[in-house]
C-alpha cells in the first residue's frame, strides 16, 4: 500500500548533460569588430555575441526556457541580428547599438519557426511548423501578420528566400512542394520540383532542407526519396532548375559570393562553384561538417589568416571554424569560451548494473550516472530516443535514420568503438523508442520518418547478426512500447507517424507478435465502459507483479489480461485529453518499485500507483523522464534538470501530506 512508503521532497541534483551545441550562426561587424552571433541549444538556450579575433564571448543572454533550439540567424541592413526559435515559435532581435536582446513575440499556434529572410523595407519573414505558414513581422508597425498556410496539406514551410517581391518556399513531406508567393497580394503559384534525368524525378523530392540566396540563384539543400542529400540550383530570373546536381552535399548552406564564386561542402571537401560558368573546383581543404550560416571576414591577424576567411560553426565540436582560402587551412577555435549549457534530457534508462543512462535532445553526448558515488561518465552519441539492455550490453535507438548503437558499460568509452554503430533500421524509420530483450534478441519499436505513417517492430539477433524489420504491423500506426512474456511480444501504438503528416486513425492499439511464428497473432483497441474519448497514444506497457499487462496513456492507467487482452482494471489519475493536433511520440514510463508499487510520470507528473487498490499519489513535479536507481530512490528529469525522491519503507505519515 502507498501509505507504507515515505517519499521525500524532490531534491535538485544538477544537470546530467551540459555541452555547447551550435546549429547555426550569423557573422557581422559590431563596433568595428568581427562578431559571430549564435544561439546555444539548451534549457534555457543562450544567445552569444562572440568576438572572432579575440576568440571570446563578449555578451551572453539566457532566453526563456520554453524555447531550446534555433536553426536560423540573419542580419538586416542596419546590423540587427534576428533569430527564431523552436519548442515555442519566438522571434528575437539583438541590437548592436543597445547591446540587448528583445523578444518580438511568438507566433500563436506555431511551435517552430524556420528560415528568416528580409524584404527591401527590412520586414522579416519566417516559415512555420505545424501549419506551414508564412508570418511577416512588420518592423515599422512592430506587429506580426499571418500570411496563411502556403503549402496546403503539409506541416512545414521549411525553407525560403526573398527575391524581388516574391518568397520562394519549400516544404518537408513525403511528396513536398515548391511555391512562389507574392508578398503584397498573397497570391501563390506552385512551381515544379526539380528533376534530373536518370537520377530522380520531381515526385521524389522529400524536403527542401535549407535555402541560400546568392545573386539570382537559389541554392537548395534538398533531401531525396532515398534519404540522400544534394544541393540543387534554381535560376530565379529564368524560373527554372538548372540541369545538374551537386551530389554528396553536406549542406546546409553555401557561402556568400566572393570573387564571383560561392563555397560549399561536397564529398567532405570545401569546393567552389563559379556563378558565371557553374564550374566546380577544389580548394584543397577537407571539412567533414556543414556550412551552418556565417560570412567572410578579414581577420586582424593577416599573417595567420591572410586574405578572406570564412567563419561558421561546427555542431559536432561546438566551436567556431575558420576556412582560410589562401593557406588552404581549416582552423577550429578550440579556445572559444562558450559556457556549456544544460541539454534537455530526451531519454533515460539503466545499464545491467543499475547505473542510470541519460541521452540528450539535440546534443552529441550521453552520460552514465552512478547513484552511489554521484559520478558521471560522458560518452559520445547522437540524440538517443530510447534504450534497453540485452545480456550485458546496452542498445541505443538514435535519431535520425533510426540508427542502432551498442554500448558495453564495463569497457572504457572509446569514440567510434564503444558505443559503436551497428546499422540503420531502414524501412523509412527514424526514431527508435523502446528497446527490450526477448529470448536473447534485441527488440525495438520505432516511428517513421518525416511525412510518413507506419512504424516498425525490429528484431536483432546479436549472436547470428541477423535483422528482421516488420513495418506497418498495424497499418498507419507507430510502434511505441514493448513487453515480452512466454514467446510473445506485446506492443502498444500511437496514431501519429513522422512529423509533417496528419494521422489517419484515431485509436491506439495493443497487439501481440508471436516470436516463433514471426507474425502478429492478436490486436485490440482498448475500450472502457464510461470512457468514450479516443486513446490516441498508449505509452509504456509492462507486466506487473499481479501478472496483468499494465499500460498508460497520458494520465490514464489500465490493465489487461495478457491471454484475452480484456480490460481488467483502469483509473484516470491525471488526465487523458488527447487531440489530433497534440502530437506525442515519447512514451509515458512505467517502472516497478521494490515495494510492488507502480511508478509513472502520469501526464508528465511524477506519481505512485497501487495496482490493487487503484489508489495513487502525486509525489513530484513535472517529470519528462524517470528511472528507479539501484538504491531504490526515484530519479526524474524536468527537461534538463535532475531530481531525486528518497523512497523509504516506513509506516510514518508523509509530512504535510495526506495518506491515501
XYZ file of C-alpha atoms in Angstrom:
660
model
C 0.000 0.000 0.000
C 1.111 3.526 -0.677
C 0.964 4.578 2.970
C 3.745 2.073 3.745
C 6.203 4.208 1.847
C 7.568 7.602 2.649
C 8.579 9.930 -0.138
C 10.980 12.742 0.491
C 10.655 16.128 -1.134
C 12.196 16.300 -4.624
C 15.879 17.211 -4.339
C 17.590 19.034 -7.201
C 20.626 17.012 -8.330
C 22.002 19.280 -11.051
C 22.195 18.870 -14.818
C 23.197 15.447 -16.164
C 24.225 16.792 -19.564
C 25.867 20.078 -20.443
C 27.513 20.983 -23.706
C 27.912 23.634 -26.360
C 25.698 22.728 -29.297
C 25.555 25.238 -32.154
C 23.191 24.736 -35.094
C 23.518 27.999 -36.985
C 25.133 31.426 -36.806
C 25.424 34.860 -38.368
C 28.627 36.847 -38.779
C 28.864 40.641 -38.955
C 30.679 43.765 -37.814
C 29.922 45.397 -34.466
C 31.857 48.473 -33.300
C 34.497 47.668 -35.891
C 34.977 44.118 -34.585
C 34.332 40.814 -36.370
C 31.465 39.236 -34.446
C 29.794 35.841 -34.584
C 26.229 35.560 -33.278
C 24.810 32.190 -32.305
C 22.194 30.617 -30.062
C 23.338 27.656 -27.982
C 20.797 24.866 -27.772
C 19.689 24.149 -24.212
C 17.108 24.619 -21.485
C 17.458 27.542 -21.323
C 19.128 28.396 -24.632
C 21.717 31.182 -24.587
C 22.373 33.798 -27.268
C 26.069 34.653 -27.572
C 27.959 37.561 -29.093
C 31.440 36.230 -29.876
C 34.479 38.326 -30.829
C 36.145 36.240 -33.544
C 39.586 37.874 -33.442
C 39.784 37.895 -29.640
C 38.272 34.377 -29.509
C 35.993 35.222 -26.609
C 32.336 35.672 -25.760
C 31.673 39.337 -25.021
C 27.962 39.069 -24.187
C 25.546 36.241 -23.346
C 21.772 36.297 -22.955
C 19.844 33.371 -21.426
C 16.396 33.160 -23.016
C 13.048 31.764 -21.971
C 13.019 28.080 -21.017
C 10.024 27.451 -23.256
C 12.423 27.519 -26.227
C 15.513 25.409 -26.843
C 16.755 25.466 -30.437
C 17.451 27.855 -33.301
C 18.094 26.971 -36.951
C 18.163 30.484 -38.383
C 20.019 33.761 -37.715
C 20.016 36.693 -40.145
C 21.480 40.219 -40.034
C 19.488 43.065 -41.587
C 20.839 46.134 -43.385
C 21.243 48.020 -40.089
C 23.204 45.277 -38.373
C 20.348 43.945 -36.223
C 20.522 40.199 -35.677
C 17.223 38.325 -35.928
C 16.862 34.735 -34.781
C 13.879 32.423 -34.400
C 13.349 29.513 -32.029
C 11.626 26.170 -31.655
C 9.550 24.467 -28.938
C 7.848 27.854 -28.841
C 7.969 29.789 -32.098
C 9.505 33.060 -30.912
C 11.235 35.781 -32.909
C 14.090 37.680 -31.255
C 16.241 40.651 -32.230
C 19.676 41.642 -30.984
C 20.685 45.279 -31.398
C 24.403 46.055 -31.885
C 23.602 49.588 -30.667
C 21.796 48.875 -27.394
C 23.625 45.544 -26.902
C 20.337 43.958 -25.814
C 18.160 41.067 -26.965
C 14.468 41.800 -27.430
C 11.700 39.232 -27.747
C 9.432 40.424 -30.549
C 6.770 37.890 -29.600
C 5.717 34.390 -30.502
C 3.547 33.095 -33.308
C 0.328 31.696 -31.857
C -0.275 28.061 -32.746
C 3.192 27.515 -34.225
C 5.796 25.557 -32.275
C 8.749 26.150 -34.599
C 9.986 28.945 -36.853
C 12.266 28.361 -39.827
C 14.459 30.378 -42.164
C 14.376 34.138 -41.714
C 14.575 36.438 -44.735
C 14.026 40.173 -45.345
C 12.380 42.356 -47.967
C 13.679 45.755 -49.130
C 11.984 47.506 -46.197
C 13.680 45.196 -43.673
C 10.425 43.405 -42.847
C 11.031 39.885 -41.579
C 9.514 36.684 -42.976
C 9.636 33.259 -41.322
C 8.202 29.848 -42.144
C 6.406 27.773 -39.523
C 5.559 24.322 -38.229
C 2.993 22.714 -37.799
C 0.771 24.736 -40.143
C 3.235 25.510 -42.974
C 2.522 29.224 -42.707
C 4.453 32.318 -43.648
C 4.472 35.002 -40.985
C 5.597 38.573 -41.565
C 6.956 40.862 -38.862
C 6.469 44.499 -39.864
C 9.397 46.423 -38.381
C 7.631 49.803 -38.572
C 4.317 48.679 -37.108
C 6.047 46.278 -34.696
C 3.488 43.552 -35.237
C 3.059 40.157 -36.880
C 0.924 39.412 -39.922
C -0.223 35.871 -40.627
C 0.053 35.336 -44.391
C -1.602 31.942 -44.089
C -0.681 28.382 -44.943
C 1.460 28.428 -48.049
C 1.687 24.675 -48.697
C -1.726 23.079 -48.322
C -1.694 19.593 -46.831
C 1.817 19.985 -45.417
C 3.121 20.859 -41.959
C 6.345 22.713 -42.760
C 7.242 25.914 -44.529
C 10.761 24.607 -44.141
C 12.988 26.990 -46.062
C 12.640 30.081 -48.214
C 14.331 33.062 -49.818
C 13.043 36.512 -50.768
C 13.712 37.854 -54.272
C 12.174 40.918 -55.967
C 8.822 40.907 -54.198
C 8.391 37.146 -54.009
C 9.088 34.423 -51.493
C 10.239 31.050 -52.784
C 9.203 28.431 -50.249
C 9.973 24.723 -49.897
C 8.240 22.168 -47.692
C 9.010 18.884 -45.964
C 6.797 15.843 -46.542
C 6.649 12.543 -48.407
C 5.614 14.447 -51.554
C 6.614 18.017 -50.852
C 6.109 21.169 -52.900
C 7.891 24.339 -54.018
C 5.946 27.631 -54.125
C 6.332 31.219 -55.282
C 4.408 33.731 -53.143
C 3.688 37.393 -53.903
C 4.243 39.157 -50.561
C 1.935 42.074 -51.457
C -1.095 40.222 -52.813
C -0.568 36.854 -51.130
C -1.080 35.148 -54.486
C 0.867 31.920 -54.717
C 1.983 29.685 -57.550
C 3.119 26.101 -57.284
C 6.381 25.653 -59.145
C 7.860 22.452 -60.469
C 10.033 20.377 -58.209
C 13.480 19.676 -59.627
C 14.190 16.540 -61.643
C 17.431 15.234 -63.092
C 17.171 12.691 -65.891
C 18.404 9.296 -64.773
C 18.815 10.417 -61.148
C 15.416 11.381 -59.706
C 12.122 12.886 -60.812
C 10.042 15.652 -59.273
C 7.903 13.219 -57.244
C 10.976 12.037 -55.348
C 11.843 15.284 -53.575
C 11.176 14.923 -49.840
C 12.475 18.056 -48.154
C 13.824 21.485 -49.066
C 16.011 21.446 -46.000
C 17.826 24.768 -46.297
C 17.998 27.526 -48.922
C 20.574 30.218 -49.672
C 20.141 33.208 -51.991
C 23.202 34.369 -53.941
C 22.574 36.897 -56.734
C 19.720 35.407 -58.793
C 20.452 31.832 -57.748
C 18.626 29.865 -55.082
C 20.768 27.054 -53.662
C 18.543 24.384 -52.109
C 19.982 21.719 -49.824
C 17.463 19.006 -50.616
C 16.596 15.574 -49.275
C 15.586 12.966 -51.852
C 13.363 9.897 -51.624
C 16.263 7.577 -50.745
C 17.456 9.717 -47.817
C 20.415 11.248 -49.647
C 21.073 14.997 -49.654
C 22.021 17.024 -52.710
C 22.491 20.708 -53.498
C 20.270 21.950 -56.326
C 20.260 25.353 -58.020
C 17.223 27.361 -59.159
C 17.604 30.343 -61.508
C 15.169 32.951 -60.158
C 15.358 35.120 -63.283
C 14.674 32.299 -65.719
C 12.307 30.472 -63.373
C 13.878 27.049 -63.797
C 16.031 24.485 -62.044
C 19.495 24.116 -63.529
C 20.036 20.716 -65.088
C 22.684 19.353 -62.756
C 23.019 18.116 -59.213
C 25.754 18.843 -56.689
C 25.960 15.372 -55.208
C 27.036 14.235 -51.733
C 26.295 17.691 -50.372
C 26.883 18.128 -46.661
C 24.957 21.425 -46.679
C 23.384 23.255 -45.096
C 24.172 26.447 -46.972
C 26.609 27.898 -49.459
C 28.790 30.874 -48.614
C 28.057 34.430 -49.741
C 29.699 35.393 -53.038
C 33.443 36.013 -53.067
C 35.176 36.939 -56.333
C 32.334 35.513 -58.402
C 32.202 32.197 -56.558
C 30.386 30.573 -53.669
C 31.844 27.846 -51.495
C 30.148 24.717 -50.206
C 30.878 21.279 -48.768
C 30.762 18.390 -51.250
C 32.131 14.906 -50.521
C 33.538 16.228 -47.221
C 35.683 18.768 -49.056
C 35.421 22.529 -49.465
C 34.739 23.318 -53.120
C 33.961 26.451 -55.105
C 31.075 26.997 -57.510
C 31.567 29.623 -60.227
C 28.371 31.673 -60.551
C 29.129 32.569 -64.184
C 30.219 29.182 -65.543
C 28.713 26.784 -62.938
C 32.095 25.062 -62.754
C 33.165 23.326 -59.548
C 36.759 23.460 -58.341
C 38.704 22.009 -55.427
C 40.128 24.320 -52.771
C 42.466 21.785 -51.216
C 40.595 21.790 -47.890
C 38.934 18.810 -46.215
C 35.968 19.541 -43.955
C 33.558 16.808 -42.847
C 30.876 19.081 -41.433
C 28.469 21.777 -42.597
C 28.305 25.415 -43.559
C 25.824 26.465 -40.898
C 25.467 30.146 -41.650
C 28.345 32.588 -41.332
C 30.194 35.016 -43.592
C 33.522 36.138 -44.992
C 35.722 38.304 -42.762
C 39.189 39.799 -42.877
C 40.871 38.657 -39.698
C 43.081 41.128 -37.843
C 45.913 38.613 -37.799
C 46.591 38.656 -41.537
C 49.812 36.730 -41.134
C 47.968 33.775 -39.665
C 44.756 34.232 -41.671
C 45.704 36.100 -44.877
C 43.031 37.495 -47.187
C 39.450 36.386 -46.691
C 38.410 33.778 -44.154
C 35.016 32.138 -43.955
C 33.640 31.825 -40.415
C 30.918 29.344 -39.469
C 30.183 26.940 -36.588
C 30.733 23.207 -36.202
C 27.920 21.495 -34.318
C 29.870 18.291 -33.626
C 32.574 20.275 -31.836
C 30.524 23.213 -30.548
C 33.152 25.639 -31.830
C 33.577 28.343 -34.478
C 35.535 27.248 -37.536
C 37.683 29.345 -39.892
C 38.177 28.359 -43.547
C 41.115 30.289 -44.998
C 41.414 30.127 -48.781
C 44.979 31.370 -49.189
C 46.518 28.968 -46.703
C 44.017 26.233 -47.579
C 43.566 25.609 -43.871
C 40.606 24.768 -41.655
C 41.051 26.064 -38.105
C 38.816 25.148 -35.181
C 38.813 27.826 -32.472
C 39.406 25.343 -29.673
C 39.818 28.101 -27.077
C 36.413 29.642 -27.752
C 34.985 30.259 -24.291
C 31.334 29.331 -24.725
C 29.881 28.118 -21.437
C 28.338 24.667 -21.749
C 24.581 24.837 -21.303
C 22.168 22.281 -19.809
C 20.786 19.995 -22.502
C 17.215 18.732 -22.353
C 17.069 15.053 -21.415
C 15.451 13.090 -24.226
C 15.802 9.554 -22.845
C 16.606 7.709 -19.612
C 17.404 4.073 -18.985
C 19.603 1.801 -16.910
C 22.518 -0.490 -17.672
C 22.684 -4.098 -16.380
C 24.328 -2.882 -13.147
C 21.593 -0.349 -12.434
C 23.504 2.774 -13.391
C 21.242 5.412 -14.923
C 21.924 6.481 -18.509
C 20.862 9.837 -19.950
C 20.503 10.847 -23.581
C 20.170 14.462 -24.705
C 17.929 16.309 -27.124
C 19.910 17.980 -29.925
C 23.186 17.010 -28.315
C 26.272 14.953 -29.063
C 26.823 13.133 -25.757
C 25.184 10.826 -23.264
C 26.041 10.112 -19.637
C 26.185 7.125 -17.278
C 25.327 8.117 -13.700
C 26.396 6.127 -10.645
C 23.817 6.901 -7.952
C 26.137 5.597 -5.222
C 29.043 7.928 -5.971
C 27.334 10.717 -7.906
C 29.908 10.309 -10.694
C 29.132 10.706 -14.396
C 30.813 9.012 -17.360
C 30.272 11.038 -20.521
C 30.269 9.279 -23.890
C 29.814 10.471 -27.495
C 26.439 9.658 -29.050
C 23.720 11.303 -31.106
C 20.160 12.011 -29.988
C 19.014 8.934 -28.064
C 15.283 8.287 -28.449
C 15.197 5.058 -26.451
C 17.433 2.420 -24.903
C 17.385 -1.001 -23.299
C 19.584 -3.927 -22.331
C 20.214 -7.350 -23.811
C 22.685 -9.530 -21.960
C 25.480 -7.323 -20.672
C 25.090 -4.702 -23.412
C 23.007 -1.550 -23.765
C 21.388 -0.784 -27.115
C 20.553 2.775 -28.130
C 17.982 3.883 -30.680
C 19.292 7.065 -32.305
C 17.559 9.791 -34.301
C 17.915 10.380 -37.259
C 17.511 7.452 -39.680
C 16.744 5.017 -36.849
C 20.333 4.127 -36.054
C 21.089 1.348 -33.578
C 24.244 1.553 -31.450
C 25.696 -0.967 -28.999
C 27.384 0.010 -25.729
C 29.323 -2.156 -23.284
C 29.268 -0.226 -19.975
C 32.018 -2.403 -18.485
C 34.535 -1.357 -21.139
C 36.249 2.019 -21.455
C 34.472 4.611 -23.552
C 36.113 4.710 -26.974
C 34.843 7.088 -29.656
C 33.558 5.087 -32.615
C 34.031 1.741 -30.866
C 32.186 1.952 -27.554
C 29.436 2.881 -28.186
C 29.594 1.553 -31.728
C 27.206 1.927 -34.644
C 25.531 -1.309 -35.756
C 23.156 -0.333 -38.554
C 20.158 1.726 -39.600
C 16.788 0.040 -39.298
C 15.713 1.214 -42.753
C 12.120 0.869 -43.990
C 11.698 4.657 -43.677
C 12.087 4.520 -39.889
C 13.529 7.481 -37.976
C 13.013 7.303 -34.192
C 13.570 4.029 -32.254
C 11.865 4.433 -28.873
C 11.649 1.204 -26.889
C 14.314 -1.497 -26.628
C 13.735 -4.801 -24.794
C 15.246 -8.290 -24.681
C 13.284 -11.331 -25.844
C 14.937 -14.770 -25.847
C 18.379 -13.246 -26.273
C 17.238 -10.978 -29.093
C 17.029 -7.187 -29.170
C 13.519 -5.963 -29.975
C 12.997 -2.335 -30.990
C 9.909 -0.197 -31.595
C 10.085 2.773 -33.944
C 8.368 5.751 -35.541
C 8.787 6.515 -39.261
C 10.497 9.483 -40.854
C 9.047 12.884 -41.738
C 5.890 12.774 -43.807
C 5.374 9.024 -43.362
C 2.921 6.841 -41.453
C 3.725 3.307 -40.388
C 6.178 2.389 -37.645
C 8.047 -0.873 -37.284
C 8.998 -3.721 -34.994
C 12.653 -4.688 -35.421
C 14.247 -7.889 -34.107
C 18.032 -8.189 -33.956
C 19.888 -11.370 -33.050
C 23.326 -10.332 -31.693
C 24.637 -13.899 -31.919
C 23.734 -14.529 -35.543
C 23.918 -10.841 -36.508
C 20.552 -11.085 -38.252
C 17.945 -8.354 -38.539
C 14.238 -8.517 -39.316
C 12.110 -5.400 -39.732
C 8.305 -5.635 -39.713
C 6.727 -2.377 -40.809
C 3.036 -1.474 -40.660
C 2.092 -4.408 -38.437
C -0.772 -2.124 -37.515
C -1.242 -0.054 -40.684
C -0.573 3.683 -40.305
C 0.392 3.313 -36.621
C 3.754 3.874 -34.972
C 5.023 1.239 -32.543
C 5.693 2.855 -29.156
C 6.320 0.414 -26.300
C 7.108 -3.278 -25.879
C 6.883 -6.067 -23.318
C 7.759 -9.760 -23.567
C 6.369 -12.938 -21.989
C 6.225 -16.623 -22.963
C 7.294 -16.326 -26.579
C 5.150 -13.309 -27.346
C 5.991 -9.649 -27.821
C 3.291 -7.252 -26.669
C 3.326 -3.805 -28.255
C 1.475 -0.506 -27.964
C 0.942 2.001 -30.753
C 0.053 5.605 -31.423
C -1.798 7.166 -34.341
C 0.957 9.601 -35.336
C 3.814 8.943 -37.684
C 6.732 11.154 -38.567
C 6.318 14.892 -38.249
C 4.777 16.591 -41.243
C 1.782 14.314 -41.856
C -1.676 14.059 -40.294
C -2.784 10.737 -38.793
C -5.455 8.653 -40.498
C -6.527 6.610 -37.480
C -7.964 7.806 -34.167
C -7.446 4.923 -31.715
C -4.178 3.466 -30.479
C -3.856 -0.327 -30.325
C -2.294 -3.147 -28.369
C -1.046 -6.034 -30.495
C 0.698 -9.344 -29.881
C 3.515 -10.679 -32.066
C 4.482 -14.359 -31.915
C 8.272 -14.522 -31.897
C 8.480 -18.088 -33.235
C 5.920 -17.545 -35.997
C 7.224 -14.043 -36.829
C 3.708 -12.716 -37.177
C 1.004 -10.755 -35.407
C -1.451 -13.048 -33.652
C -3.744 -10.577 -31.887
C -4.760 -6.929 -31.956
C -7.201 -4.921 -29.883
C -8.436 -1.370 -29.460
C -8.761 -0.781 -25.696
C -12.301 0.323 -24.809
C -13.728 1.393 -21.456
C -17.400 1.410 -20.367
C -17.524 5.004 -19.116
C -14.863 6.471 -21.361
C -15.787 7.415 -24.929
C -12.859 9.598 -25.973
C -10.094 8.277 -28.201
C -6.865 6.985 -26.691
C -4.550 8.203 -29.436
C -1.283 7.158 -27.810
C -0.510 4.259 -25.476
C 2.821 4.744 -23.770
C 4.702 2.192 -21.728
C 3.328 -1.312 -21.288
C 4.713 -3.616 -18.608
C 3.827 -6.823 -16.796
C 3.004 -6.202 -13.154
C 3.575 -8.481 -10.159
C -0.103 -9.476 -10.487
C 0.557 -10.993 -13.934
C -1.514 -8.397 -15.776
C -0.254 -6.277 -18.639
C -0.320 -2.669 -17.446
C -0.397 0.337 -19.751
C -0.573 4.109 -19.513
C -1.975 6.766 -21.833
C -1.050 10.228 -20.553
C -2.561 10.045 -17.045
C -4.905 7.124 -17.729
C -3.767 3.745 -16.355
C -5.242 0.372 -17.271
C -4.509 -3.355 -17.026
C -5.271 -6.165 -19.477
C -5.438 -9.933 -19.296
C -2.439 -10.963 -21.447
C -4.288 -14.016 -22.787
C -7.553 -12.375 -23.828
C -6.467 -8.696 -23.925
C -9.615 -7.957 -21.936
C -9.572 -4.780 -19.827
C -9.411 -5.807 -16.162
C -8.807 -2.528 -14.308
C -8.420 1.147 -15.108
C -8.223 4.549 -13.487
C -7.801 8.113 -14.625
C -5.220 9.655 -12.328
C -4.033 12.740 -14.194
C -5.947 13.387 -17.402
C -6.142 11.925 -20.899
C -7.078 14.861 -23.127
C -5.815 13.628 -26.487
C -6.319 15.715 -29.633
C -5.147 15.036 -33.177
C -3.092 18.240 -33.055
C -1.454 17.257 -29.758
C 1.274 15.089 -31.233
C 3.109 12.884 -28.763
C 5.653 10.225 -29.595
C 7.749 9.807 -26.427
C 6.105 7.202 -24.164
C 4.963 7.837 -20.606
C 7.051 5.481 -18.435
C 6.108 2.630 -16.096
C 8.566 1.274 -13.537
C 8.069 -1.162 -10.644
C 9.441 -0.462 -7.181
C 10.897 -2.976 -4.753
C 7.673 -2.438 -2.799
C 5.492 -3.743 -5.655
C 4.088 -0.288 -6.386
C 3.895 1.171 -9.870
C 5.703 4.430 -10.554
C 4.689 6.518 -13.539
C 5.176 10.023 -14.867
C 1.434 10.326 -15.391
C 0.816 13.086 -17.927
C 4.403 14.158 -17.212
C 3.875 14.337 -13.431
C 5.672 12.000 -11.002
C 3.196 9.653 -9.308
C 2.939 6.359 -7.431
C 0.076 3.923 -8.054
C -1.206 0.915 -6.109
C -2.305 -1.706 -8.664
C -4.529 -3.491 -6.124
C -6.473 -0.633 -4.549
C -6.043 1.698 -7.570
C -5.069 4.465 -5.144
C -2.435 6.926 -6.282
C -0.427 9.863 -5.055
C 1.352 12.690 -6.861
C 4.830 12.717 -5.327
C 6.834 15.077 -7.531
C 6.709 17.854 -10.064
C 6.910 17.802 -13.838
C 8.691 14.620 -14.872
C 9.591 14.251 -18.534
C 11.508 11.004 -17.828
C 12.407 8.927 -14.783
C 14.099 5.769 -13.539
C 14.439 3.898 -10.250
C 18.045 3.834 -9.092
C 19.685 0.731 -7.670
C 19.387 2.483 -4.294
C 15.587 2.256 -4.646
C 15.143 6.008 -4.985
C 13.389 7.794 -7.829
C 15.346 9.944 -10.266
C 13.380 12.112 -12.656
C 14.081 14.921 -15.075
C 12.263 18.161 -15.700
C 13.661 18.933 -19.145
C 17.368 19.451 -18.337
C 17.182 19.229 -14.523
C 17.599 16.047 -12.487
C 15.699 15.461 -9.238
C 15.792 12.688 -6.661
C 12.962 11.500 -4.432
C 14.140 9.402 -1.500
C 11.945 6.352 -1.005
C 11.982 4.562 2.343
C 9.689 1.851 3.694
C 8.020 3.178 6.828
C 4.633 3.417 8.467
C 5.162 7.061 9.306
C 2.840 9.519 7.581
C 4.212 11.756 4.878
C 4.874 15.186 6.469
C 2.399 17.740 5.206
C 0.764 15.139 3.014
C -2.373 13.077 3.016
C -2.340 9.332 3.479
C -4.184 7.503 0.726
